[in-house]
Amino acid sequence: MTNPNFVSWMTATQQQVEAALEATLPSSERTPQQLHDAMRYSTLQGGKRVRPLLAFAAGELVGATAANVGRIACAVEMIHAYSLVHDDMPCMDDDVLRRGKPTCHVAYDDATALLVGDALQTLAFELLSTPLEGIAAAQQLSMVRTLAIASGHAGMAGGQAIDLASVGHELDQTELEFMHCMKTGALIRAAVLLGAMCGQPLTAAETDSLDHFAKRIGLAFQVVDDVLDVEADTATLGKTAGKDEANAKPTYVSLMGLAQAKQFARDLYDDALAALTPFGDKAARLKQLADYIVARSF
């Protein structure tokens, strides 16, 4: 990831998303102050904003306005932030570090963390259901449905349930892919599709190609995460390193070994890029983001 143009775009987009989140989240001075403070603590100044970046890159593909994609990006990032707050709680992954600082339930308490997740999730849907300029109500309803499916029992929440039930068990590659396509991939896929739904309509074939890209790069993201959990240290990750192995969680590294997991990530990357062929140069940002996602570790 050395393209100066891409680095500039990514930095500017991350700053834009941060400013939008800062303006959208309730002030810590509003009652209930602790809830609002914890919402901001858990969402602001953390993470690489990969999902918002994907939404903006897909928006560029279809000529979407920055204002509309910005709203989408905030909604998706709030869903992601809520999932991290809940995942870190003692009843689930029981982690004490996230994005280089104490997790929400450690910085505040369990009850506050539970409410933070609830509040971020509902705020995301409030944002997404507020009229978007130039987008028909039926299209916006479809966007709400897309995010709901990606977040719920058939997506992120369902994948987390499978993950928790799989601790101490061996999964084969098909089972592992099914779990991660839900837990991690569903929201990444939604970010891409929602960004594309903000602009000029795509044909059915183009939508299928973009969806295939999103599925493959979402899975590659998880494979790289599994590699990083083994190779990177806690300071680099911003969360506890080696926790998957310590908790006997099935991962691509435990299934395949480190070298083969890295190769699998590259294969997924190649497949994702191939899916963007019909879009030509219009997909440049999506291609650059695919490079960035896979090159995080090797």
PDB file of C-alpha atoms in Angstrom:
ATOM      1  CA  MET A   1       0.000   0.000   0.000  1.00  0.00           C
ATOM      2  CA  THR A   2       2.360   2.681  -1.293  1.00  0.00           C
ATOM      3  CA  ASN A   3       0.192   4.616  -3.754  1.00  0.00           C
ATOM      4  CA  PRO A   4       0.401   8.247  -2.512  1.00  0.00           C
ATOM      5  CA  ASN A   5      -2.914   9.098  -4.153  1.00  0.00           C
ATOM      6  CA  PHE A   6      -4.643   6.252  -2.340  1.00  0.00           C
ATOM      7  CA  VAL A   7      -3.035   7.154   0.993  1.00  0.00           C
ATOM      8  CA  SER A   8      -4.252  10.747   0.617  1.00  0.00           C
ATOM      9  CA  TRP A   9      -7.758   9.586  -0.299  1.00  0.00           C
ATOM     10  CA  MET A  10      -7.884   7.120   2.579  1.00  0.00           C
ATOM     11  CA  THR A  11      -6.685   9.678   5.127  1.00  0.00           C
ATOM     12  CA  ALA A  12      -9.146  12.318   3.911  1.00  0.00           C
ATOM     13  CA  THR A  13     -12.019   9.816   3.932  1.00  0.00           C
ATOM     14  CA  GLN A  14     -11.171   8.573   7.423  1.00  0.00           C
ATOM     15  CA  GLN A  15     -11.119  12.171   8.663  1.00  0.00           C
ATOM     16  CA  GLN A  16     -14.450  12.849   6.946  1.00  0.00           C
ATOM     17  CA  VAL A  17     -16.026   9.812   8.606  1.00  0.00           C
ATOM     18  CA  GLU A  18     -14.576  10.761  11.998  1.00  0.00           C
ATOM     19  CA  ALA A  19     -16.015  14.277  11.709  1.00  0.00           C
ATOM     20  CA  ALA A  20     -19.422  12.907  10.682  1.00  0.00           C
ATOM     21  CA  LEU A  21     -19.468  10.474  13.604  1.00  0.00           C
ATOM     22  CA  GLU A  22     -18.377  13.240  15.978  1.00  0.00           C
ATOM     23  CA  ALA A  23     -21.270  15.419  14.795  1.00  0.00           C
ATOM     24  CA  THR A  24     -23.853  12.624  14.780  1.00  0.00           C
ATOM     25  CA  LEU A  25     -23.218  10.930  18.112  1.00  0.00           C
ATOM     26  CA  PRO A  26     -25.040  12.543  21.052  1.00  0.00           C
ATOM     27  CA  SER A  27     -23.053  14.973  23.185  1.00  0.00           C
ATOM     28  CA  SER A  28     -21.634  13.700  26.465  1.00  0.00           C
ATOM     29  CA  GLU A  29     -23.299  16.702  28.096  1.00  0.00           C
ATOM     30  CA  ARG A  30     -26.772  15.385  27.272  1.00  0.00           C
ATOM     31  CA  THR A  31     -28.627  13.190  29.737  1.00  0.00           C
ATOM     32  CA  PRO A  32     -27.901  10.309  30.256  1.00  0.00           C
ATOM     33  CA  GLN A  33     -24.324  11.575  30.228  1.00  0.00           C
ATOM     34  CA  GLN A  34     -22.566   8.296  30.980  1.00  0.00           C
ATOM     35  CA  LEU A  35     -24.319   6.422  28.171  1.00  0.00           C
ATOM     36  CA  HIS A  36     -23.559   9.154  25.670  1.00  0.00           C
ATOM     37  CA  ASP A  37     -19.957   9.449  26.849  1.00  0.00           C
ATOM     38  CA  ALA A  38     -19.502   5.674  26.495  1.00  0.00           C
ATOM     39  CA  MET A  39     -21.028   5.715  22.997  1.00  0.00           C
ATOM     40  CA  ARG A  40     -18.486   8.300  21.921  1.00  0.00           C
ATOM     41  CA  TYR A  41     -15.652   6.496  23.712  1.00  0.00           C
ATOM     42  CA  SER A  42     -16.452   3.258  21.867  1.00  0.00           C
ATOM     43  CA  THR A  43     -16.899   4.779  18.407  1.00  0.00           C
ATOM     44  CA  LEU A  44     -14.576   7.758  17.995  1.00  0.00           C
ATOM     45  CA  GLN A  45     -10.809   7.821  17.434  1.00  0.00           C
ATOM     46  CA  GLY A  46     -10.403   4.142  16.786  1.00  0.00           C
ATOM     47  CA  GLY A  47     -10.009   1.626  14.006  1.00  0.00           C
ATOM     48  CA  LYS A  48      -9.084   2.020  10.370  1.00  0.00           C
ATOM     49  CA  ARG A  49     -12.689   2.577   9.216  1.00  0.00           C
ATOM     50  CA  VAL A  50     -12.391  -0.165   6.586  1.00  0.00           C
ATOM     51  CA  ARG A  51     -16.159  -0.527   6.179  1.00  0.00           C
ATOM     52  CA  PRO A  52     -16.759   3.207   5.613  1.00  0.00           C
ATOM     53  CA  LEU A  53     -13.834   3.251   3.179  1.00  0.00           C
ATOM     54  CA  LEU A  54     -15.442   0.418   1.221  1.00  0.00           C
ATOM     55  CA  ALA A  55     -18.761   2.283   1.172  1.00  0.00           C
ATOM     56  CA  PHE A  56     -17.087   5.412  -0.204  1.00  0.00           C
ATOM     57  CA  ALA A  57     -15.122   3.413  -2.791  1.00  0.00           C
ATOM     58  CA  ALA A  58     -18.317   1.732  -3.989  1.00  0.00           C
ATOM     59  CA  GLY A  59     -20.010   5.115  -4.013  1.00  0.00           C
ATOM     60  CA  GLU A  60     -17.322   6.445  -6.350  1.00  0.00           C
ATOM     61  CA  LEU A  61     -18.093   3.570  -8.680  1.00  0.00           C
ATOM     62  CA  VAL A  62     -21.671   4.801  -9.158  1.00  0.00           C
ATOM     63  CA  GLY A  63     -21.220   8.571  -8.821  1.00  0.00           C
ATOM     64  CA  ALA A  64     -22.889   8.830  -5.408  1.00  0.00           C
ATOM     65  CA  THR A  65     -22.801  12.063  -3.431  1.00  0.00           C
ATOM     66  CA  ALA A  66     -20.413  12.291  -0.498  1.00  0.00           C
ATOM     67  CA  ALA A  67     -23.254  13.392   1.800  1.00  0.00           C
ATOM     68  CA  ASN A  68     -25.335  10.281   1.149  1.00  0.00           C
ATOM     69  CA  VAL A  69     -22.410   7.883   1.365  1.00  0.00           C
ATOM     70  CA  GLY A  70     -21.251   9.635   4.526  1.00  0.00           C
ATOM     71  CA  ARG A  71     -24.562   8.840   6.193  1.00  0.00           C
ATOM     72  CA  ILE A  72     -24.320   5.226   5.070  1.00  0.00           C
ATOM     73  CA  ALA A  73     -20.736   5.018   6.313  1.00  0.00           C
ATOM     74  CA  CYS A  74     -21.698   6.299   9.759  1.00  0.00           C
ATOM     75  CA  ALA A  75     -24.566   3.817  10.047  1.00  0.00           C
ATOM     76  CA  VAL A  76     -22.348   0.875   9.107  1.00  0.00           C
ATOM     77  CA  GLU A  77     -19.563   1.986  11.451  1.00  0.00           C
ATOM     78  CA  MET A  78     -22.017   2.316  14.341  1.00  0.00           C
ATOM     79  CA  ILE A  79     -23.194  -1.251  13.765  1.00  0.00           C
ATOM     80  CA  HIS A  80     -19.563  -2.368  13.726  1.00  0.00           C
ATOM     81  CA  ALA A  81     -18.733  -0.430  16.907  1.00  0.00           C
ATOM     82  CA  TYR A  82     -21.758  -1.876  18.713  1.00  0.00           C
ATOM     83  CA  SER A  83     -20.712  -5.398  17.735  1.00  0.00           C
ATOM     84  CA  LEU A  84     -17.217  -4.849  19.153  1.00  0.00           C
ATOM     85  CA  VAL A  85     -18.585  -3.520  22.450  1.00  0.00           C
ATOM     86  CA  HIS A  86     -20.827  -6.571  22.859  1.00  0.00           C
ATOM     87  CA  ASP A  87     -18.219  -9.075  21.601  1.00  0.00           C
ATOM     88  CA  ASP A  88     -15.709  -7.862  24.201  1.00  0.00           C
ATOM     89  CA  MET A  89     -18.066  -8.344  27.164  1.00  0.00           C
ATOM     90  CA  PRO A  90     -17.392 -11.072  29.762  1.00  0.00           C
ATOM     91  CA  CYS A  91     -20.373 -13.123  28.561  1.00  0.00           C
ATOM     92  CA  MET A  92     -18.773 -13.418  25.099  1.00  0.00           C
ATOM     93  CA  ASP A  93     -15.072 -12.964  24.256  1.00  0.00           C
ATOM     94  CA  ASP A  94     -14.221 -11.323  27.605  1.00  0.00           C
ATOM     95  CA  ASP A  95     -11.488  -8.990  26.339  1.00  0.00           C
ATOM     96  CA  VAL A  96     -10.007  -5.996  28.145  1.00  0.00           C
ATOM     97  CA  LEU A  97      -8.376  -4.151  25.229  1.00  0.00           C
ATOM     98  CA  ARG A  98      -9.844  -2.779  21.990  1.00  0.00           C
ATOM     99  CA  ARG A  99      -8.312  -0.256  19.608  1.00  0.00           C
ATOM    100  CA  GLY A 100      -5.454   0.284  22.018  1.00  0.00           C
ATOM    101  CA  LYS A 101      -7.573   1.276  25.022  1.00  0.00           C
ATOM    102  CA  PRO A 102      -9.676  -0.466  27.689  1.00  0.00           C
ATOM    103  CA  THR A 103     -12.835  -2.064  26.340  1.00  0.00           C
ATOM    104  CA  CYS A 104     -16.149  -0.353  27.074  1.00  0.00           C
ATOM    105  CA  HIS A 105     -17.226  -2.645  29.896  1.00  0.00           C
ATOM    106  CA  VAL A 106     -13.818  -2.161  31.567  1.00  0.00           C
ATOM    107  CA  ALA A 107     -13.793   1.633  31.152  1.00  0.00           C
ATOM    108  CA  TYR A 108     -17.410   1.884  32.338  1.00  0.00           C
ATOM    109  CA  ASP A 109     -19.328  -1.242  33.427  1.00  0.00           C
ATOM    110  CA  ASP A 110     -21.182  -4.210  31.947  1.00  0.00           C
ATOM    111  CA  ALA A 111     -24.606  -2.578  32.009  1.00  0.00           C
ATOM    112  CA  THR A 112     -23.350   0.556  30.282  1.00  0.00           C
ATOM    113  CA  ALA A 113     -21.593  -1.530  27.614  1.00  0.00           C
ATOM    114  CA  LEU A 114     -24.793  -3.458  26.932  1.00  0.00           C
ATOM    115  CA  LEU A 115     -26.757  -0.219  26.558  1.00  0.00           C
ATOM    116  CA  VAL A 116     -24.034   1.333  24.371  1.00  0.00           C
ATOM    117  CA  GLY A 117     -24.416  -1.525  21.888  1.00  0.00           C
ATOM    118  CA  ASP A 118     -28.197  -1.217  21.924  1.00  0.00           C
ATOM    119  CA  ALA A 119     -28.070   2.552  21.452  1.00  0.00           C
ATOM    120  CA  LEU A 120     -25.491   2.463  18.639  1.00  0.00           C
ATOM    121  CA  GLN A 121     -27.493  -0.144  16.755  1.00  0.00           C
ATOM    122  CA  THR A 122     -30.735   1.826  16.918  1.00  0.00           C
ATOM    123  CA  LEU A 123     -28.961   5.095  16.064  1.00  0.00           C
ATOM    124  CA  ALA A 124     -27.549   3.419  12.951  1.00  0.00           C
ATOM    125  CA  PHE A 125     -31.051   2.584  11.746  1.00  0.00           C
ATOM    126  CA  GLU A 126     -32.299   6.051  12.666  1.00  0.00           C
ATOM    127  CA  LEU A 127     -29.614   7.474  10.387  1.00  0.00           C
ATOM    128  CA  LEU A 128     -30.332   5.068   7.568  1.00  0.00           C
ATOM    129  CA  SER A 129     -34.099   5.649   7.703  1.00  0.00           C
ATOM    130  CA  THR A 130     -33.838   9.455   7.596  1.00  0.00           C
ATOM    131  CA  PRO A 131     -34.561  10.598   3.998  1.00  0.00           C
ATOM    132  CA  LEU A 132     -31.505  10.712   1.738  1.00  0.00           C
ATOM    133  CA  GLU A 133     -31.447  13.401  -0.940  1.00  0.00           C
ATOM    134  CA  GLY A 134     -32.238  12.075  -4.419  1.00  0.00           C
ATOM    135  CA  ILE A 135     -32.902   8.519  -3.258  1.00  0.00           C
ATOM    136  CA  ALA A 136     -36.412   7.116  -3.607  1.00  0.00           C
ATOM    137  CA  ALA A 137     -38.198   5.850  -0.506  1.00  0.00           C
ATOM    138  CA  ALA A 138     -38.398   2.313  -1.922  1.00  0.00           C
ATOM    139  CA  GLN A 139     -34.642   2.289  -2.547  1.00  0.00           C
ATOM    140  CA  GLN A 140     -33.956   3.568   0.947  1.00  0.00           C
ATOM    141  CA  LEU A 141     -36.214   0.899   2.438  1.00  0.00           C
ATOM    142  CA  SER A 142     -34.172  -1.677   0.552  1.00  0.00           C
ATOM    143  CA  MET A 143     -31.026  -0.176   2.059  1.00  0.00           C
ATOM    144  CA  VAL A 144     -32.459  -0.467   5.578  1.00  0.00           C
ATOM    145  CA  ARG A 145     -33.325  -4.092   4.871  1.00  0.00           C
ATOM    146  CA  THR A 146     -29.803  -4.772   3.545  1.00  0.00           C
ATOM    147  CA  LEU A 147     -28.207  -3.502   6.741  1.00  0.00           C
ATOM    148  CA  ALA A 148     -30.726  -5.317   8.945  1.00  0.00           C
ATOM    149  CA  ILE A 149     -30.051  -8.672   7.282  1.00  0.00           C
ATOM    150  CA  ALA A 150     -26.284  -8.146   7.494  1.00  0.00           C
ATOM    151  CA  SER A 151     -26.491  -7.288  11.196  1.00  0.00           C
ATOM    152  CA  GLY A 152     -28.922  -9.898  12.469  1.00  0.00           C
ATOM    153  CA  HIS A 153     -29.418 -13.638  12.875  1.00  0.00           C
ATOM    154  CA  ALA A 154     -28.580 -14.331   9.223  1.00  0.00           C
ATOM    155  CA  GLY A 155     -25.458 -12.172   9.366  1.00  0.00           C
ATOM    156  CA  MET A 156     -23.176 -10.741  12.020  1.00  0.00           C
ATOM    157  CA  ALA A 157     -25.120 -11.816  15.142  1.00  0.00           C
ATOM    158  CA  GLY A 158     -25.664 -15.307  13.775  1.00  0.00           C
ATOM    159  CA  GLY A 159     -21.987 -15.640  12.934  1.00  0.00           C
ATOM    160  CA  GLN A 160     -21.028 -14.621  16.459  1.00  0.00           C
ATOM    161  CA  ALA A 161     -23.400 -17.249  17.852  1.00  0.00           C
ATOM    162  CA  ILE A 162     -21.720 -19.927  15.723  1.00  0.00           C
ATOM    163  CA  ASP A 163     -18.296 -18.645  16.793  1.00  0.00           C
ATOM    164  CA  LEU A 164     -19.179 -18.926  20.478  1.00  0.00           C
ATOM    165  CA  ALA A 165     -20.627 -22.414  19.980  1.00  0.00           C
ATOM    166  CA  SER A 166     -17.476 -23.522  18.114  1.00  0.00           C
ATOM    167  CA  VAL A 167     -14.969 -22.870  20.914  1.00  0.00           C
ATOM    168  CA  GLY A 168     -12.999 -26.060  21.519  1.00  0.00           C
ATOM    169  CA  HIS A 169     -14.352 -27.713  18.363  1.00  0.00           C
ATOM    170  CA  GLU A 170     -12.714 -28.307  15.000  1.00  0.00           C
ATOM    171  CA  LEU A 171     -14.479 -26.891  11.970  1.00  0.00           C
ATOM    172  CA  ASP A 172     -13.753 -27.856   8.399  1.00  0.00           C
ATOM    173  CA  GLN A 173     -13.121 -25.171   5.788  1.00  0.00           C
ATOM    174  CA  THR A 174     -16.750 -25.050   4.605  1.00  0.00           C
ATOM    175  CA  GLU A 175     -18.017 -24.583   8.166  1.00  0.00           C
ATOM    176  CA  LEU A 176     -15.379 -21.955   8.921  1.00  0.00           C
ATOM    177  CA  GLU A 177     -16.212 -19.996   5.763  1.00  0.00           C
ATOM    178  CA  PHE A 178     -19.929 -20.148   6.554  1.00  0.00           C
ATOM    179  CA  MET A 179     -19.309 -18.721  10.023  1.00  0.00           C
ATOM    180  CA  HIS A 180     -17.040 -15.906   8.872  1.00  0.00           C
ATOM    181  CA  CYS A 181     -19.170 -14.977   5.864  1.00  0.00           C
ATOM    182  CA  MET A 182     -21.793 -14.180   8.501  1.00  0.00           C
ATOM    183  CA  LYS A 183     -19.759 -12.819  11.409  1.00  0.00           C
ATOM    184  CA  THR A 184     -17.284 -10.608   9.516  1.00  0.00           C
ATOM    185  CA  GLY A 185     -18.190 -10.776   5.854  1.00  0.00           C
ATOM    186  CA  ALA A 186     -21.855  -9.799   6.050  1.00  0.00           C
ATOM    187  CA  LEU A 187     -21.241  -6.250   7.274  1.00  0.00           C
ATOM    188  CA  ILE A 188     -18.335  -5.731   4.859  1.00  0.00           C
ATOM    189  CA  ARG A 189     -20.570  -6.925   2.038  1.00  0.00           C
ATOM    190  CA  ALA A 190     -23.333  -4.569   3.205  1.00  0.00           C
ATOM    191  CA  ALA A 191     -20.922  -1.613   3.269  1.00  0.00           C
ATOM    192  CA  VAL A 192     -20.039  -2.180  -0.389  1.00  0.00           C
ATOM    193  CA  LEU A 193     -23.604  -2.762  -1.537  1.00  0.00           C
ATOM    194  CA  LEU A 194     -25.012   0.193   0.416  1.00  0.00           C
ATOM    195  CA  GLY A 195     -22.395   2.531  -1.032  1.00  0.00           C
ATOM    196  CA  ALA A 196     -23.326   1.338  -4.520  1.00  0.00           C
ATOM    197  CA  MET A 197     -27.045   1.815  -3.793  1.00  0.00           C
ATOM    198  CA  CYS A 198     -26.455   5.550  -3.296  1.00  0.00           C
ATOM    199  CA  GLY A 199     -25.707   6.300  -6.953  1.00  0.00           C
ATOM    200  CA  GLN A 200     -26.535   5.325 -10.530  1.00  0.00           C
ATOM    201  CA  PRO A 201     -28.319   1.953 -10.677  1.00  0.00           C
ATOM    202  CA  LEU A 202     -26.227  -1.072 -11.602  1.00  0.00           C
ATOM    203  CA  THR A 203     -27.403  -3.886 -13.848  1.00  0.00           C
ATOM    204  CA  ALA A 204     -28.165  -7.234 -12.254  1.00  0.00           C
ATOM    205  CA  ALA A 205     -24.902  -8.616 -13.652  1.00  0.00           C
ATOM    206  CA  GLU A 206     -22.906  -5.663 -12.287  1.00  0.00           C
ATOM    207  CA  THR A 207     -24.533  -6.046  -8.877  1.00  0.00           C
ATOM    208  CA  ASP A 208     -23.630  -9.738  -8.857  1.00  0.00           C
ATOM    209  CA  SER A 209     -20.009  -8.899  -9.734  1.00  0.00           C
ATOM    210  CA  LEU A 210     -19.789  -6.278  -6.995  1.00  0.00           C
ATOM    211  CA  ASP A 211     -21.392  -8.644  -4.504  1.00  0.00           C
ATOM    212  CA  HIS A 212     -18.881 -11.357  -5.375  1.00  0.00           C
ATOM    213  CA  PHE A 213     -16.034  -8.895  -4.841  1.00  0.00           C
ATOM    214  CA  ALA A 214     -17.471  -7.947  -1.440  1.00  0.00           C
ATOM    215  CA  LYS A 215     -17.900 -11.577  -0.357  1.00  0.00           C
ATOM    216  CA  ARG A 216     -14.356 -12.565  -1.290  1.00  0.00           C
ATOM    217  CA  ILE A 217     -12.653  -9.490   0.161  1.00  0.00           C
ATOM    218  CA  GLY A 218     -14.728  -9.846   3.328  1.00  0.00           C
ATOM    219  CA  LEU A 219     -13.479 -13.387   3.767  1.00  0.00           C
ATOM    220  CA  ALA A 220      -9.911 -12.301   2.962  1.00  0.00           C
ATOM    221  CA  PHE A 221     -10.217  -9.683   5.710  1.00  0.00           C
ATOM    222  CA  GLN A 222     -10.987 -12.417   8.240  1.00  0.00           C
ATOM    223  CA  VAL A 223      -8.179 -14.704   7.048  1.00  0.00           C
ATOM    224  CA  VAL A 224      -5.702 -11.834   7.444  1.00  0.00           C
ATOM    225  CA  ASP A 225      -7.126 -11.154  10.919  1.00  0.00           C
ATOM    226  CA  ASP A 226      -6.437 -14.779  11.852  1.00  0.00           C
ATOM    227  CA  VAL A 227      -2.861 -14.448  10.586  1.00  0.00           C
ATOM    228  CA  LEU A 228      -2.354 -11.192  12.489  1.00  0.00           C
ATOM    229  CA  ASP A 229      -3.598 -12.801  15.704  1.00  0.00           C
ATOM    230  CA  VAL A 230      -0.609 -15.155  15.418  1.00  0.00           C
ATOM    231  CA  GLU A 231       2.072 -12.879  13.957  1.00  0.00           C
ATOM    232  CA  ALA A 232       1.387  -9.402  15.350  1.00  0.00           C
ATOM    233  CA  ASP A 233       1.802  -8.176  18.914  1.00  0.00           C
ATOM    234  CA  THR A 234      -0.807  -6.583  21.155  1.00  0.00           C
ATOM    235  CA  ALA A 235       0.527  -3.052  20.609  1.00  0.00           C
ATOM    236  CA  THR A 236       0.234  -3.424  16.839  1.00  0.00           C
ATOM    237  CA  LEU A 237      -3.219  -4.994  16.944  1.00  0.00           C
ATOM    238  CA  GLY A 238      -4.678  -2.691  19.564  1.00  0.00           C
ATOM    239  CA  LYS A 239      -6.291  -5.778  21.100  1.00  0.00           C
ATOM    240  CA  THR A 240      -5.014  -8.849  22.910  1.00  0.00           C
ATOM    241  CA  ALA A 241      -2.791 -10.886  20.581  1.00  0.00           C
ATOM    242  CA  GLY A 242      -2.964 -14.678  20.546  1.00  0.00           C
ATOM    243  CA  LYS A 243      -6.428 -14.764  22.089  1.00  0.00           C
ATOM    244  CA  ASP A 244      -7.932 -17.046  19.439  1.00  0.00           C
ATOM    245  CA  GLU A 245      -5.429 -19.798  20.138  1.00  0.00           C
ATOM    246  CA  ALA A 246      -5.640 -19.281  23.914  1.00  0.00           C
ATOM    247  CA  ASN A 247      -9.432 -19.638  23.749  1.00  0.00           C
ATOM    248  CA  ALA A 248      -9.288 -22.673  21.429  1.00  0.00           C
ATOM    249  CA  LYS A 249     -11.183 -20.853  18.687  1.00  0.00           C
ATOM    250  CA  PRO A 250     -11.182 -22.367  15.199  1.00  0.00           C
ATOM    251  CA  THR A 251      -9.277 -20.129  12.764  1.00  0.00           C
ATOM    252  CA  TYR A 252      -7.815 -20.389   9.281  1.00  0.00           C
ATOM    253  CA  VAL A 253      -4.349 -20.665  10.819  1.00  0.00           C
ATOM    254  CA  SER A 254      -5.379 -23.543  13.092  1.00  0.00           C
ATOM    255  CA  LEU A 255      -7.092 -25.243  10.144  1.00  0.00           C
ATOM    256  CA  MET A 256      -4.526 -24.665   7.395  1.00  0.00           C
ATOM    257  CA  GLY A 257      -1.307 -23.552   9.022  1.00  0.00           C
ATOM    258  CA  LEU A 258       0.229 -20.108   8.643  1.00  0.00           C
ATOM    259  CA  ALA A 259       1.688 -20.418   5.137  1.00  0.00           C
ATOM    260  CA  GLN A 260      -1.443 -21.907   3.613  1.00  0.00           C
ATOM    261  CA  ALA A 261      -3.676 -19.337   5.327  1.00  0.00           C
ATOM    262  CA  LYS A 262      -1.583 -16.559   3.774  1.00  0.00           C
ATOM    263  CA  GLN A 263      -1.896 -18.185   0.362  1.00  0.00           C
ATOM    264  CA  PHE A 264      -5.645 -18.542   0.812  1.00  0.00           C
ATOM    265  CA  ALA A 265      -5.886 -14.800   1.523  1.00  0.00           C
ATOM    266  CA  ARG A 266      -3.998 -14.109  -1.720  1.00  0.00           C
ATOM    267  CA  ASP A 267      -6.301 -16.453  -3.653  1.00  0.00           C
ATOM    268  CA  LEU A 268      -9.350 -14.667  -2.261  1.00  0.00           C
ATOM    269  CA  TYR A 269      -7.773 -11.333  -3.218  1.00  0.00           C
ATOM    270  CA  ASP A 270      -7.201 -12.516  -6.794  1.00  0.00           C
ATOM    271  CA  ASP A 271     -10.801 -13.720  -7.034  1.00  0.00           C
ATOM    272  CA  ALA A 272     -12.082 -10.410  -5.642  1.00  0.00           C
ATOM    273  CA  LEU A 273     -10.106  -8.375  -8.181  1.00  0.00           C
ATOM    274  CA  ALA A 274     -11.296 -10.561 -11.043  1.00  0.00           C
ATOM    275  CA  ALA A 275     -14.886  -9.758 -10.078  1.00  0.00           C
ATOM    276  CA  LEU A 276     -14.181  -6.044 -10.621  1.00  0.00           C
ATOM    277  CA  THR A 277     -13.076  -6.526 -14.255  1.00  0.00           C
ATOM    278  CA  PRO A 278     -16.414  -5.350 -15.755  1.00  0.00           C
ATOM    279  CA  PHE A 279     -16.030  -1.950 -14.069  1.00  0.00           C
ATOM    280  CA  GLY A 280     -12.600  -1.074 -15.457  1.00  0.00           C
ATOM    281  CA  ASP A 281     -10.939   2.024 -14.026  1.00  0.00           C
ATOM    282  CA  LYS A 282     -14.075   3.034 -12.127  1.00  0.00           C
ATOM    283  CA  ALA A 283     -13.231   0.329  -9.584  1.00  0.00           C
ATOM    284  CA  ALA A 284      -9.719   1.687  -8.882  1.00  0.00           C
ATOM    285  CA  ARG A 285     -10.495   2.604  -5.269  1.00  0.00           C
ATOM    286  CA  LEU A 286     -12.019  -0.801  -4.546  1.00  0.00           C
ATOM    287  CA  LYS A 287      -8.915  -2.470  -5.993  1.00  0.00           C
ATOM    288  CA  GLN A 288      -6.654  -0.285  -3.857  1.00  0.00           C
ATOM    289  CA  LEU A 289      -8.671  -1.142  -0.766  1.00  0.00           C
ATOM    290  CA  ALA A 290      -8.368  -4.834  -1.586  1.00  0.00           C
ATOM    291  CA  ASP A 291      -4.582  -4.330  -1.724  1.00  0.00           C
ATOM    292  CA  TYR A 292      -4.687  -2.581   1.635  1.00  0.00           C
ATOM    293  CA  ILE A 293      -6.815  -5.271   3.318  1.00  0.00           C
ATOM    294  CA  VAL A 294      -4.609  -8.160   2.228  1.00  0.00           C
ATOM    295  CA  ALA A 295      -1.279  -6.336   2.694  1.00  0.00           C
ATOM    296  CA  ARG A 296      -1.948  -5.596   6.375  1.00  0.00           C
ATOM    297  CA  SER A 297       0.287  -8.495   7.346  1.00  0.00           C
ATOM    298  CA  PHE A 298       2.277  -9.690   4.336  1.00  0.00           C
TER     299      PHE A 298
END
